[in-house]
Short mmCIF file of C-alpha atoms and ligand atoms in Angstrom, two decimals:
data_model
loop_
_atom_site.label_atom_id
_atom_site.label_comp_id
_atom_site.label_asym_id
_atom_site.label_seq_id
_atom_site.Cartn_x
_atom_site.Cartn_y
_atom_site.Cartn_z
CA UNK Z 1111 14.05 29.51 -7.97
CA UNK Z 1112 16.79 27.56 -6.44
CA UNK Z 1113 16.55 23.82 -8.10
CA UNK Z 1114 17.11 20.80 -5.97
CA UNK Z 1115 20.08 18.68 -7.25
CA UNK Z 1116 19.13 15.10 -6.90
CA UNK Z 1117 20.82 11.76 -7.49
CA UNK Z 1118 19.86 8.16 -7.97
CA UNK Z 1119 21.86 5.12 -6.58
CA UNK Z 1120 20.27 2.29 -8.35
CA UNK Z 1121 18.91 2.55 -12.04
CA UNK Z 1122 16.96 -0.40 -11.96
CA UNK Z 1123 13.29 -1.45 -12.32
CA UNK Z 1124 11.93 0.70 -9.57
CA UNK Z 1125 14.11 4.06 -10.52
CA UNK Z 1126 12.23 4.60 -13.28
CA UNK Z 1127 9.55 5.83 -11.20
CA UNK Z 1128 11.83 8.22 -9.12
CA UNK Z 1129 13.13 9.55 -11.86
CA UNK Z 1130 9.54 9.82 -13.41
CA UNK Z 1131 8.61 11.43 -10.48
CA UNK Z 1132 11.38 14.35 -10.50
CA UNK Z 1133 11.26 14.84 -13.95
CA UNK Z 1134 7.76 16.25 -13.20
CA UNK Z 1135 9.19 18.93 -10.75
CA UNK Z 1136 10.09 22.06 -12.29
CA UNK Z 1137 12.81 22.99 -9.14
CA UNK Z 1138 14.63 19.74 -9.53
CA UNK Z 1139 17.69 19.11 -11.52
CA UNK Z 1140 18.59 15.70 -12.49
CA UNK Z 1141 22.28 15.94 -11.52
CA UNK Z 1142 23.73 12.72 -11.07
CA UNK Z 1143 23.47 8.57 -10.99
CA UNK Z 1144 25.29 5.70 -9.93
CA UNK Z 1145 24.73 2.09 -9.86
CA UNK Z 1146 27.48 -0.72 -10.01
CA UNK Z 1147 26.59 -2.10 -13.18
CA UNK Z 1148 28.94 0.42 -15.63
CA UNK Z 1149 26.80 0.19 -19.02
CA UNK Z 1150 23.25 -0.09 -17.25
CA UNK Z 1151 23.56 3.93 -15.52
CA UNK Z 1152 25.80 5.12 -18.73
CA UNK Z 1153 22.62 4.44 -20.76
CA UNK Z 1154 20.15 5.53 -17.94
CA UNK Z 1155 22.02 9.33 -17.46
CA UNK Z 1156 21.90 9.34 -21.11
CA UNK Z 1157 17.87 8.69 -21.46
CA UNK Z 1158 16.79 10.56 -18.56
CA UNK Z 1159 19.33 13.22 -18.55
CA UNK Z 1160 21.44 12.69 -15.66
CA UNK Z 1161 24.67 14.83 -15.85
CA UNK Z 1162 27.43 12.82 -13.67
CA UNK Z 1163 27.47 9.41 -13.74
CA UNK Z 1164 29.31 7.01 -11.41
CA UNK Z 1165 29.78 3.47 -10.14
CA UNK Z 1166 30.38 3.58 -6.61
CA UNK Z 1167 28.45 6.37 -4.49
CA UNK Z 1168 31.24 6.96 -2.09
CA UNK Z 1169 32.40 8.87 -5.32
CA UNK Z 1170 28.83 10.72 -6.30
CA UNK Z 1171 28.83 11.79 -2.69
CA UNK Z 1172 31.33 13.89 -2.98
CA UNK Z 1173 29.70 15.71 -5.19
CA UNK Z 1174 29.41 19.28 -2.83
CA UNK Z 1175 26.17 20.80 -4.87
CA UNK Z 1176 24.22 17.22 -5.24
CA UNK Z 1177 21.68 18.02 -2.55
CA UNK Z 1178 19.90 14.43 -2.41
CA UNK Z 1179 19.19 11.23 -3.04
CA UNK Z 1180 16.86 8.44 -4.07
CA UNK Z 1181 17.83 5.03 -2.74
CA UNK Z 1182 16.37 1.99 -5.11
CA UNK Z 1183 19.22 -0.71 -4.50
CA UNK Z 1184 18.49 -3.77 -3.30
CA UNK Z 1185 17.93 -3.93 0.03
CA UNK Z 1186 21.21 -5.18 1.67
CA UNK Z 1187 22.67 -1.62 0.31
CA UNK Z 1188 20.00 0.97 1.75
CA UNK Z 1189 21.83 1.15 5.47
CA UNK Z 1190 25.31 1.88 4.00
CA UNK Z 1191 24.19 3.77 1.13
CA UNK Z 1192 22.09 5.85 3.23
CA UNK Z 1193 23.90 6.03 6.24
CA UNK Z 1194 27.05 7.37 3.74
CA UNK Z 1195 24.47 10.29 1.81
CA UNK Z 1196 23.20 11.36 4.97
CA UNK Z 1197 26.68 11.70 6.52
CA UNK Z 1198 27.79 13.38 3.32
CA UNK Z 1199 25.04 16.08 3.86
CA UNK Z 1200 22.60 14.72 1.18
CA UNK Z 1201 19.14 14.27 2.37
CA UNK Z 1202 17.97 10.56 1.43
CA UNK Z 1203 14.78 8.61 0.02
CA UNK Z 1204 15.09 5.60 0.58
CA UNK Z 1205 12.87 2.79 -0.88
CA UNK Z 1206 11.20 0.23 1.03
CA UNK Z 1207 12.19 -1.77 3.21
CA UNK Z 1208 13.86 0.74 4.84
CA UNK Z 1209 16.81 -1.75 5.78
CA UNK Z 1210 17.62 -5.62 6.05
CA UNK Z 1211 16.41 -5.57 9.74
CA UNK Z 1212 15.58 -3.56 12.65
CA UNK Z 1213 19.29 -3.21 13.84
CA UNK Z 1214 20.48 -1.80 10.17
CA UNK Z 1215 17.17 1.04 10.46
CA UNK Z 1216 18.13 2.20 14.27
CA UNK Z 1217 21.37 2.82 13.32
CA UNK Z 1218 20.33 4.89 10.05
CA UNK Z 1219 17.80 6.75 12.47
CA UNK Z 1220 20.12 7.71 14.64
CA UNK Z 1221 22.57 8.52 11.59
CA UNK Z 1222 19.85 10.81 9.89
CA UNK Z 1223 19.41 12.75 13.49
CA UNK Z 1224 22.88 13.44 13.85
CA UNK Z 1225 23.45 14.65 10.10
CA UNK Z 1226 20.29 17.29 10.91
CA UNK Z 1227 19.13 15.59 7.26
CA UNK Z 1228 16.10 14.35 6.08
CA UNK Z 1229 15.50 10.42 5.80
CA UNK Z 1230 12.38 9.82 4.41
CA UNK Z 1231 11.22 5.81 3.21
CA UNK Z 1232 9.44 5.10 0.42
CA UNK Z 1233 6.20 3.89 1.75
CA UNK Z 1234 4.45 4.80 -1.54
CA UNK Z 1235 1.39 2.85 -0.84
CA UNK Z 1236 0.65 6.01 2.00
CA UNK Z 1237 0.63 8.47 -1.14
CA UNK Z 1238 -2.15 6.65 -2.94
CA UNK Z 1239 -4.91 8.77 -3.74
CA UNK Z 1240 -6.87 6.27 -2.40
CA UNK Z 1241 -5.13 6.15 0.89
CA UNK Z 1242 -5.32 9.90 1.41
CA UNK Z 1243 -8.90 10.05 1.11
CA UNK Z 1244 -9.34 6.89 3.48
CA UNK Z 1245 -7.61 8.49 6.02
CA UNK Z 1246 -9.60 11.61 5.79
CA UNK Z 1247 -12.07 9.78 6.44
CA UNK Z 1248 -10.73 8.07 9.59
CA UNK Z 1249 -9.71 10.84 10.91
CA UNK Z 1250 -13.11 12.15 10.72
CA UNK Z 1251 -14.11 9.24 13.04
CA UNK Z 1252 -16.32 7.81 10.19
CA UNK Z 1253 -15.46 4.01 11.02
CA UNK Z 1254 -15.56 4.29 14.52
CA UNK Z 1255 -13.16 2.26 16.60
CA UNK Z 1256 -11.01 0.00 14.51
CA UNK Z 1257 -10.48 -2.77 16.00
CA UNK Z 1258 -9.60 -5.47 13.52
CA UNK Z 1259 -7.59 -5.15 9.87
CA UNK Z 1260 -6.64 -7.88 7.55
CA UNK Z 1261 -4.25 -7.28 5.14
CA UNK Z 1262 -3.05 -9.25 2.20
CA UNK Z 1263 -0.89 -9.30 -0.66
CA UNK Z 1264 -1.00 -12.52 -2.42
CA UNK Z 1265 0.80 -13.69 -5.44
CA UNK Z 1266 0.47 -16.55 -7.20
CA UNK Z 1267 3.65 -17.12 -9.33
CA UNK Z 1268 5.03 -13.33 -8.51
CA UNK Z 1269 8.44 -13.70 -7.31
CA UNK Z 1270 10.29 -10.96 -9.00
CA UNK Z 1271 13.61 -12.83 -9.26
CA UNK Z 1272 17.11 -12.41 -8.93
CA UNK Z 1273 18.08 -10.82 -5.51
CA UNK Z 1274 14.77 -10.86 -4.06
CA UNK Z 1275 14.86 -14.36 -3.61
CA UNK Z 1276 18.79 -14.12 -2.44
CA UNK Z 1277 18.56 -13.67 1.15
CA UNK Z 1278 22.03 -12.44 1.70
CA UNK Z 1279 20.40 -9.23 -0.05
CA UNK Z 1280 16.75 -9.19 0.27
CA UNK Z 1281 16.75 -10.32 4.04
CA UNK Z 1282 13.13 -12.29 2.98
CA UNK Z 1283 10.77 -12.95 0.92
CA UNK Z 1284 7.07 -11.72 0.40
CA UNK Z 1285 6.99 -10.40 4.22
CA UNK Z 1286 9.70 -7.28 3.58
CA UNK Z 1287 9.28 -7.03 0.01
CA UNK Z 1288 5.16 -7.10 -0.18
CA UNK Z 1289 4.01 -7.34 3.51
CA UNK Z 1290 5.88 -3.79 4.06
CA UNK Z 1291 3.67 -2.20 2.23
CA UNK Z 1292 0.29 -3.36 3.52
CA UNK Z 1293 1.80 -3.93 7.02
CA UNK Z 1294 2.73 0.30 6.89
CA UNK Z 1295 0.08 1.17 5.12
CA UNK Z 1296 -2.57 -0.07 8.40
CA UNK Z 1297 -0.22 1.04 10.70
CA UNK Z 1298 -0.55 4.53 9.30
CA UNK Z 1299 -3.97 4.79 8.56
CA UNK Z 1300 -4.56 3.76 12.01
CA UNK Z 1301 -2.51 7.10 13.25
CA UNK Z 1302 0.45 4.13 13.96
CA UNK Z 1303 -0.53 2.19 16.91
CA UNK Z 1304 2.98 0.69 18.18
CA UNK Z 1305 2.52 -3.40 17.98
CA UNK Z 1306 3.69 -5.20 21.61
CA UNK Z 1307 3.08 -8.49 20.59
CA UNK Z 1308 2.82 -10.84 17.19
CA UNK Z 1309 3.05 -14.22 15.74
CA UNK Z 1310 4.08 -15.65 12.85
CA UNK Z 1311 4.22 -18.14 10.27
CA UNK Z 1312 6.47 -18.83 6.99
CA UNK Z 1313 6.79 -21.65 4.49
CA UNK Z 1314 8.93 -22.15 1.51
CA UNK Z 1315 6.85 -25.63 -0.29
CA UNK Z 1316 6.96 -24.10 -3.47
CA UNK Z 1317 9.76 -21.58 -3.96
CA UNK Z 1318 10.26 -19.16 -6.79
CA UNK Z 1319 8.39 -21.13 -9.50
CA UNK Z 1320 10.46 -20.12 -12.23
CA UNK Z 1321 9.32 -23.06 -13.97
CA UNK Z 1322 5.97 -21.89 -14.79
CA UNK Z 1323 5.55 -20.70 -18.49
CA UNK Z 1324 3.58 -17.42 -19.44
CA UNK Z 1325 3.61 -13.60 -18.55
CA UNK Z 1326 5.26 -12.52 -15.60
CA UNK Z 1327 4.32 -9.51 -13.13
CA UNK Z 1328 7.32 -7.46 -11.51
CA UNK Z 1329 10.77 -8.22 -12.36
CA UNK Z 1330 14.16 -7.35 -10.90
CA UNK Z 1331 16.23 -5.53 -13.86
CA UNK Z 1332 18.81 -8.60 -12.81
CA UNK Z 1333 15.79 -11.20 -13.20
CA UNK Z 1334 17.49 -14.36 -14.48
CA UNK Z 1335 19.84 -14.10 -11.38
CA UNK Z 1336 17.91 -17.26 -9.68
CA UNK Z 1337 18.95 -18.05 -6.15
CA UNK Z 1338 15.49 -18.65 -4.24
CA UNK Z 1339 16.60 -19.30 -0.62
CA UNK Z 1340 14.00 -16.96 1.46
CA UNK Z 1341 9.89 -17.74 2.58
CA UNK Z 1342 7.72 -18.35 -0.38
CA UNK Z 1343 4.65 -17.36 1.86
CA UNK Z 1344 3.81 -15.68 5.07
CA UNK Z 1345 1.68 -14.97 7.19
CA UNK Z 1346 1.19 -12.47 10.60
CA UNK Z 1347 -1.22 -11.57 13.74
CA UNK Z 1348 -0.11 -8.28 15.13
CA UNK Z 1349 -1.31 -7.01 18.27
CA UNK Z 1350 -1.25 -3.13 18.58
CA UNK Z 1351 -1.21 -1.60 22.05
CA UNK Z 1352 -4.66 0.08 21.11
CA UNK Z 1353 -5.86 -3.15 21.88
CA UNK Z 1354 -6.50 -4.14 18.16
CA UNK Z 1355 -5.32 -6.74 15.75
CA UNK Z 1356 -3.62 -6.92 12.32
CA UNK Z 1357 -3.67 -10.30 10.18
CA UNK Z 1358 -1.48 -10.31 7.83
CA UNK Z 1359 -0.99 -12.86 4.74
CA UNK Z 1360 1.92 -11.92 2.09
CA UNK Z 1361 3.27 -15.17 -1.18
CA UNK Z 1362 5.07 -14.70 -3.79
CA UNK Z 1363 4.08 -18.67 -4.62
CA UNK Z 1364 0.62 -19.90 -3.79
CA UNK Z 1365 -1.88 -22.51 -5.03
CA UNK Z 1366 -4.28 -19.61 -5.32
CA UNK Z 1367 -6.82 -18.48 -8.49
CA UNK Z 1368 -5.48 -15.25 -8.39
CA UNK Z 1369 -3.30 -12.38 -7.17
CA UNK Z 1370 -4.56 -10.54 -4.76
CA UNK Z 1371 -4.08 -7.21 -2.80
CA UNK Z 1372 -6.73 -6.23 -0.45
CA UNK Z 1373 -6.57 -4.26 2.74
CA UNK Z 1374 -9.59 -4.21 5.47
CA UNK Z 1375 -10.07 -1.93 8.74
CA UNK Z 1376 -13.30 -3.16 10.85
CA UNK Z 1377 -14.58 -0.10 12.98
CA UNK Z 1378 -17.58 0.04 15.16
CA UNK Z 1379 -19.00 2.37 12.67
CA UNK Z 1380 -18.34 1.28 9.43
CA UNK Z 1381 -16.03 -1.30 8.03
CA UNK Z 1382 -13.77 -0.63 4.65
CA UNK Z 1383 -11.93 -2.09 1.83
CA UNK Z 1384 -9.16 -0.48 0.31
CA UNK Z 1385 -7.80 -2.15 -3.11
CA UNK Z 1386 -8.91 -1.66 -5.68
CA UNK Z 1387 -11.10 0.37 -4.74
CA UNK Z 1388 -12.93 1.97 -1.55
CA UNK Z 1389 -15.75 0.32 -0.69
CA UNK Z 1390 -17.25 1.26 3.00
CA UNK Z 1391 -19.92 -1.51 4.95
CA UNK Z 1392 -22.13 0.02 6.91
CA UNK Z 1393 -26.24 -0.02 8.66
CA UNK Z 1394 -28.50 2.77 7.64
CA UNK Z 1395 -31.90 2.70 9.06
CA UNK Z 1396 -31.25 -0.90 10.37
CA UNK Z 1397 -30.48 -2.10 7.00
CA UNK Z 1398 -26.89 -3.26 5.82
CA UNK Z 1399 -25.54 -0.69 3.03
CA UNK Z 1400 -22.45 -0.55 0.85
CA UNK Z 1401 -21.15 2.83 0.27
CA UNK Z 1402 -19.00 4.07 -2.54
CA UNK Z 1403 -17.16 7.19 -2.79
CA UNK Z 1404 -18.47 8.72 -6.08
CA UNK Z 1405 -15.90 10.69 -7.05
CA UNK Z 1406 -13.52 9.07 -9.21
CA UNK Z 1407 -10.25 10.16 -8.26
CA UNK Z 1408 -11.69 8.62 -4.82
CA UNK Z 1409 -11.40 5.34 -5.82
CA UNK Z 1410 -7.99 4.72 -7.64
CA UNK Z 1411 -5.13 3.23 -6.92
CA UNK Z 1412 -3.10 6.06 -8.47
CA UNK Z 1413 -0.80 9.07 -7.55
CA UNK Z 1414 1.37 7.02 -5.57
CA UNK Z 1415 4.76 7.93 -6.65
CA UNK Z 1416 4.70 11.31 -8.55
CA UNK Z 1417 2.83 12.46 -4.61
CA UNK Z 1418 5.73 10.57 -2.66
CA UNK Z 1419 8.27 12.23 -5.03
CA UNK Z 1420 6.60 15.50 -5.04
CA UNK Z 1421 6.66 15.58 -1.04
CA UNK Z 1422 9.99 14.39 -0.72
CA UNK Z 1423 11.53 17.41 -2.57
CA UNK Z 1424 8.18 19.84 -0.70
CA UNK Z 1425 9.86 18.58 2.49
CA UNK Z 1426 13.56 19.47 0.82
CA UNK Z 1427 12.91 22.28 -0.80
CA UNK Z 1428 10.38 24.09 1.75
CA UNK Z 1429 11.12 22.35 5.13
CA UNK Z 1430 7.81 20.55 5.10
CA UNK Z 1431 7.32 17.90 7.54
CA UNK Z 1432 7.56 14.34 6.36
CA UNK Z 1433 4.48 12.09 6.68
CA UNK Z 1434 6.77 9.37 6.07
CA UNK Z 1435 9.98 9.80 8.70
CA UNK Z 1436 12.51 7.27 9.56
CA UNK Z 1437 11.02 6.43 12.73
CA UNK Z 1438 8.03 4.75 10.85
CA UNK Z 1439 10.47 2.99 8.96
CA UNK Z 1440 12.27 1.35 12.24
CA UNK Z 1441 9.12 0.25 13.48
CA UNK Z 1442 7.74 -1.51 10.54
CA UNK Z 1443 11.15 -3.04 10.67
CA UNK Z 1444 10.21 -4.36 14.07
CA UNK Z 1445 7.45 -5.69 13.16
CA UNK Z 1446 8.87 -7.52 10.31
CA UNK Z 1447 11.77 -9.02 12.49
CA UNK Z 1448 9.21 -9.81 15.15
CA UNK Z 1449 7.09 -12.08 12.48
CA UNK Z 1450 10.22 -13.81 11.20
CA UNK Z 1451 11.53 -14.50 14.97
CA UNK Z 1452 8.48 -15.67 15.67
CA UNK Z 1453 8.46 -18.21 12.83
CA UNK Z 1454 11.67 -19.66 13.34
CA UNK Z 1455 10.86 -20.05 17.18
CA UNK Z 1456 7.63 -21.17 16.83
CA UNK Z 1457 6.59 -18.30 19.74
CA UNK Z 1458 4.79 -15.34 20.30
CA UNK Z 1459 7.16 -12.67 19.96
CA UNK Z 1460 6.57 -9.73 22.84
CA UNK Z 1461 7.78 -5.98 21.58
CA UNK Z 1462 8.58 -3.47 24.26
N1 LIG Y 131 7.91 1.09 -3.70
C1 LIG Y 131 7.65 0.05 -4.46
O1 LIG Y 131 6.49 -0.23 -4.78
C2 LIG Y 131 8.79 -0.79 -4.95
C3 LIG Y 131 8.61 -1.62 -6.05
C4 LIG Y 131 9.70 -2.36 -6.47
C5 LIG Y 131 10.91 -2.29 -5.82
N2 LIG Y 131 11.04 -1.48 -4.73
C6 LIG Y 131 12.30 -1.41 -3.98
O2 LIG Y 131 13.26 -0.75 -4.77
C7 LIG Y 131 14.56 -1.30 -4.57
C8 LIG Y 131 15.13 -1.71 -5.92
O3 LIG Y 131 14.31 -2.70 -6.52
P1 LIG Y 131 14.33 -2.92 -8.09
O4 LIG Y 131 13.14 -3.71 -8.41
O5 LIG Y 131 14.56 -1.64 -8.80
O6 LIG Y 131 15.62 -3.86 -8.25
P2 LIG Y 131 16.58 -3.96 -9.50
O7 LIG Y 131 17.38 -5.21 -9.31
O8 LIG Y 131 15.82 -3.81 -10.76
O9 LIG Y 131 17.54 -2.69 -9.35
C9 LIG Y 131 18.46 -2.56 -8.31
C10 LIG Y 131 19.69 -1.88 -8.87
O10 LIG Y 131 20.58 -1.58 -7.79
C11 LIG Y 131 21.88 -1.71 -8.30
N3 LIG Y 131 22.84 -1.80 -7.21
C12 LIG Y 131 23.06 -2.83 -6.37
N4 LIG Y 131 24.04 -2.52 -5.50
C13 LIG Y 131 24.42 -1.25 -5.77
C14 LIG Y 131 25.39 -0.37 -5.22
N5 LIG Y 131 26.17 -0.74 -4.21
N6 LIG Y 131 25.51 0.86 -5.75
C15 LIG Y 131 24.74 1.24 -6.79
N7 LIG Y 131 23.81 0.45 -7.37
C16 LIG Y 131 23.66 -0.79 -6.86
C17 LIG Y 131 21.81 -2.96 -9.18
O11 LIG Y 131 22.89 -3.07 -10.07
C18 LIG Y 131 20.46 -2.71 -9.88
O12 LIG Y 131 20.63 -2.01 -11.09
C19 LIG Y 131 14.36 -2.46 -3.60
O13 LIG Y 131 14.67 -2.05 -2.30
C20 LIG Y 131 12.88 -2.79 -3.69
O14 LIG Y 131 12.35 -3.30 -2.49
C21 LIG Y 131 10.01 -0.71 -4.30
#
């Protein structure tokens, strides 16, 4: 069995996971990992078993037998990092978002179609067991037409810190680092309507609250790093050309009881809600009824990366096609440009 030679640029919070993920193949070789910070990747080959280690991935690249990549920078570095493995030959996974804006993820398309290479983004939230089952269930027709989704990922005190609050390489707040996710994760389940218009709405009243005291959720490996100069909150209403409509809500700061992640598609059917678990509304015998899938592995919110790893290195290995392409990536970065335009300008924003 020929084993897939992967690399990592970026060992920070989120590479973990990757790594996790590969670990768990038996035809993939850890081969090599990079990340500008000299001690941080030493010590991360060294745990996970990485054999080359470098600081700049202009170097790892040239690396003839290192057949691909994983991505997990921050976000200003996936276009050149990726557009440099994929010109190298290496096909690339690159985390979410796929870029800092639409422009950065047309050119890395078009980059990825000339190298004959895979680009694949990280929309792990697609690999959730739960989200496979869902759309099994769509595509069965079970909810009918869906016509309206709401979609929300609220934090109350859940900015992660360091660069994701530094515009220069985050490119925004909780609308490209948590609205990606549940902004995709519609899209897709909805067999990816293409949006043609949207409106939006940010506000920065109460930054990055580093002052509040207690445990915090996600952090940036480079948390302490505090430059908080991107939306603290925002919010969306997409318009798909299917005719329906995506709202849209997304904080890392908000005078809310709790954090919150919920996703809901309203069908003519049957209605759903996806996080935590999937929970379907519905009439039986003109009465209201709330189904539940009763198989556990149904209803979890798990899988997520070992499946997106997994079928990253199917699609390497064995040609498979990718369920999660660059093309999806570019039009979620649209969508995300379209909100932000749309806040600054205080208009709707019309996609063609
Ligand atoms: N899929 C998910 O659910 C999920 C969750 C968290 C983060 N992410 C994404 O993963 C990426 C990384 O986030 P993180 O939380 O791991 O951040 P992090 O700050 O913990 O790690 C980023 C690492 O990239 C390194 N880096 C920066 N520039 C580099 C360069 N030019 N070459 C090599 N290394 C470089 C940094 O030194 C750091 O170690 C982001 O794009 C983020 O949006 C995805």
């Amino acid at each position: 069995m020929k084993k897939i030679k992967v690399g990592i640029i970026g060992t920070g919070s989120i590479s973990g996971v990757h790594t996790a993920g590969y670990k768990a193949l038996e035809n993939v070789e850890l081969y090599a990992a990079c990340d500008i910070n000299e001690q941080r990747v030493k010590d991360y080959a060294q745990e996970h078993g990485y054999k080359h280690v470098f600081t700049d991935y202009n170097e790892m690249l040239k690396l003839e037998e290192l057949d691909a990549v994983s991505v997990c920078t921050w976000n200003s570095v996936h276009a050149p990092a990726t557009i440099a493995a994929l010109k190298a030959g290496k096909h690339v996974l690159c985390e979410k978002p796929m870029a800092m804006n639409s422009e950065e993820a047309l050119e890395m398309e078009k980059v990825a179609k000339e190298s004959g290479k895979l680009l694949m983004i990280g929309f792990v939230r697609r690999f959730g067991n739960d989200a496979r089952i869902l759309k099994d269930f769509i595509d069965n027709e079970m909810l009918g037409e869906i016509y309206y989704s709401k979609a929300s990922y609220l934090r109350r005190a859940g900015s992660p810190g360091g660069w994701f609050g530094d515009k220069s390489r985050s490119g925004g707040g909780p609308l490209i680092d948590l609205g990606v996710h549940v902004i995709d994760l519609v899209r897709y389940l909805m067999d990816k309507p293409k949006a043609v218009s949207i409106t939006g709405a940010t506000f920065d009243k109460l930054g990055d609250r580093s002052n509040i005291k207690g445990t915090k959720g996600y952090r940036a490996t480079d948390a302490e790093d505090n430059i908080f100069d991107v939306e603290d909150l925002a919010l969306g209403m997409i318009k798909f050309d299917n005719g329906s409509v995506l709202t849209v809500e997304t904080s890392f700061s908000l005078n809310l009881k709790q954090d919150s992640g919920n996703i809901e598609l309203f069908g003519t059917k049957s209605g759903v809600k996806i996080d935590p678990s999937l929970e379907f509304y519905s009439e039986m015998n003109d009465y209201l009824v709330n189904v539940t899938p009763a198989n556990d592995t149904a209803l979890s919110f798990t899988g997520l990366f070992e499946n997106e790893i997994a079928h990253f290195v199917d699609c390497v290995a064995n040609g498979t096609e990718c369920i999660s392409p660059a093309e999806d990536g570019v039009e979620i970065m649209k969508i995300l440009d379209a909100i932000y335009e749309s806040a600054r300008t205080g208009k709707e924003v019309q996609l063609s």
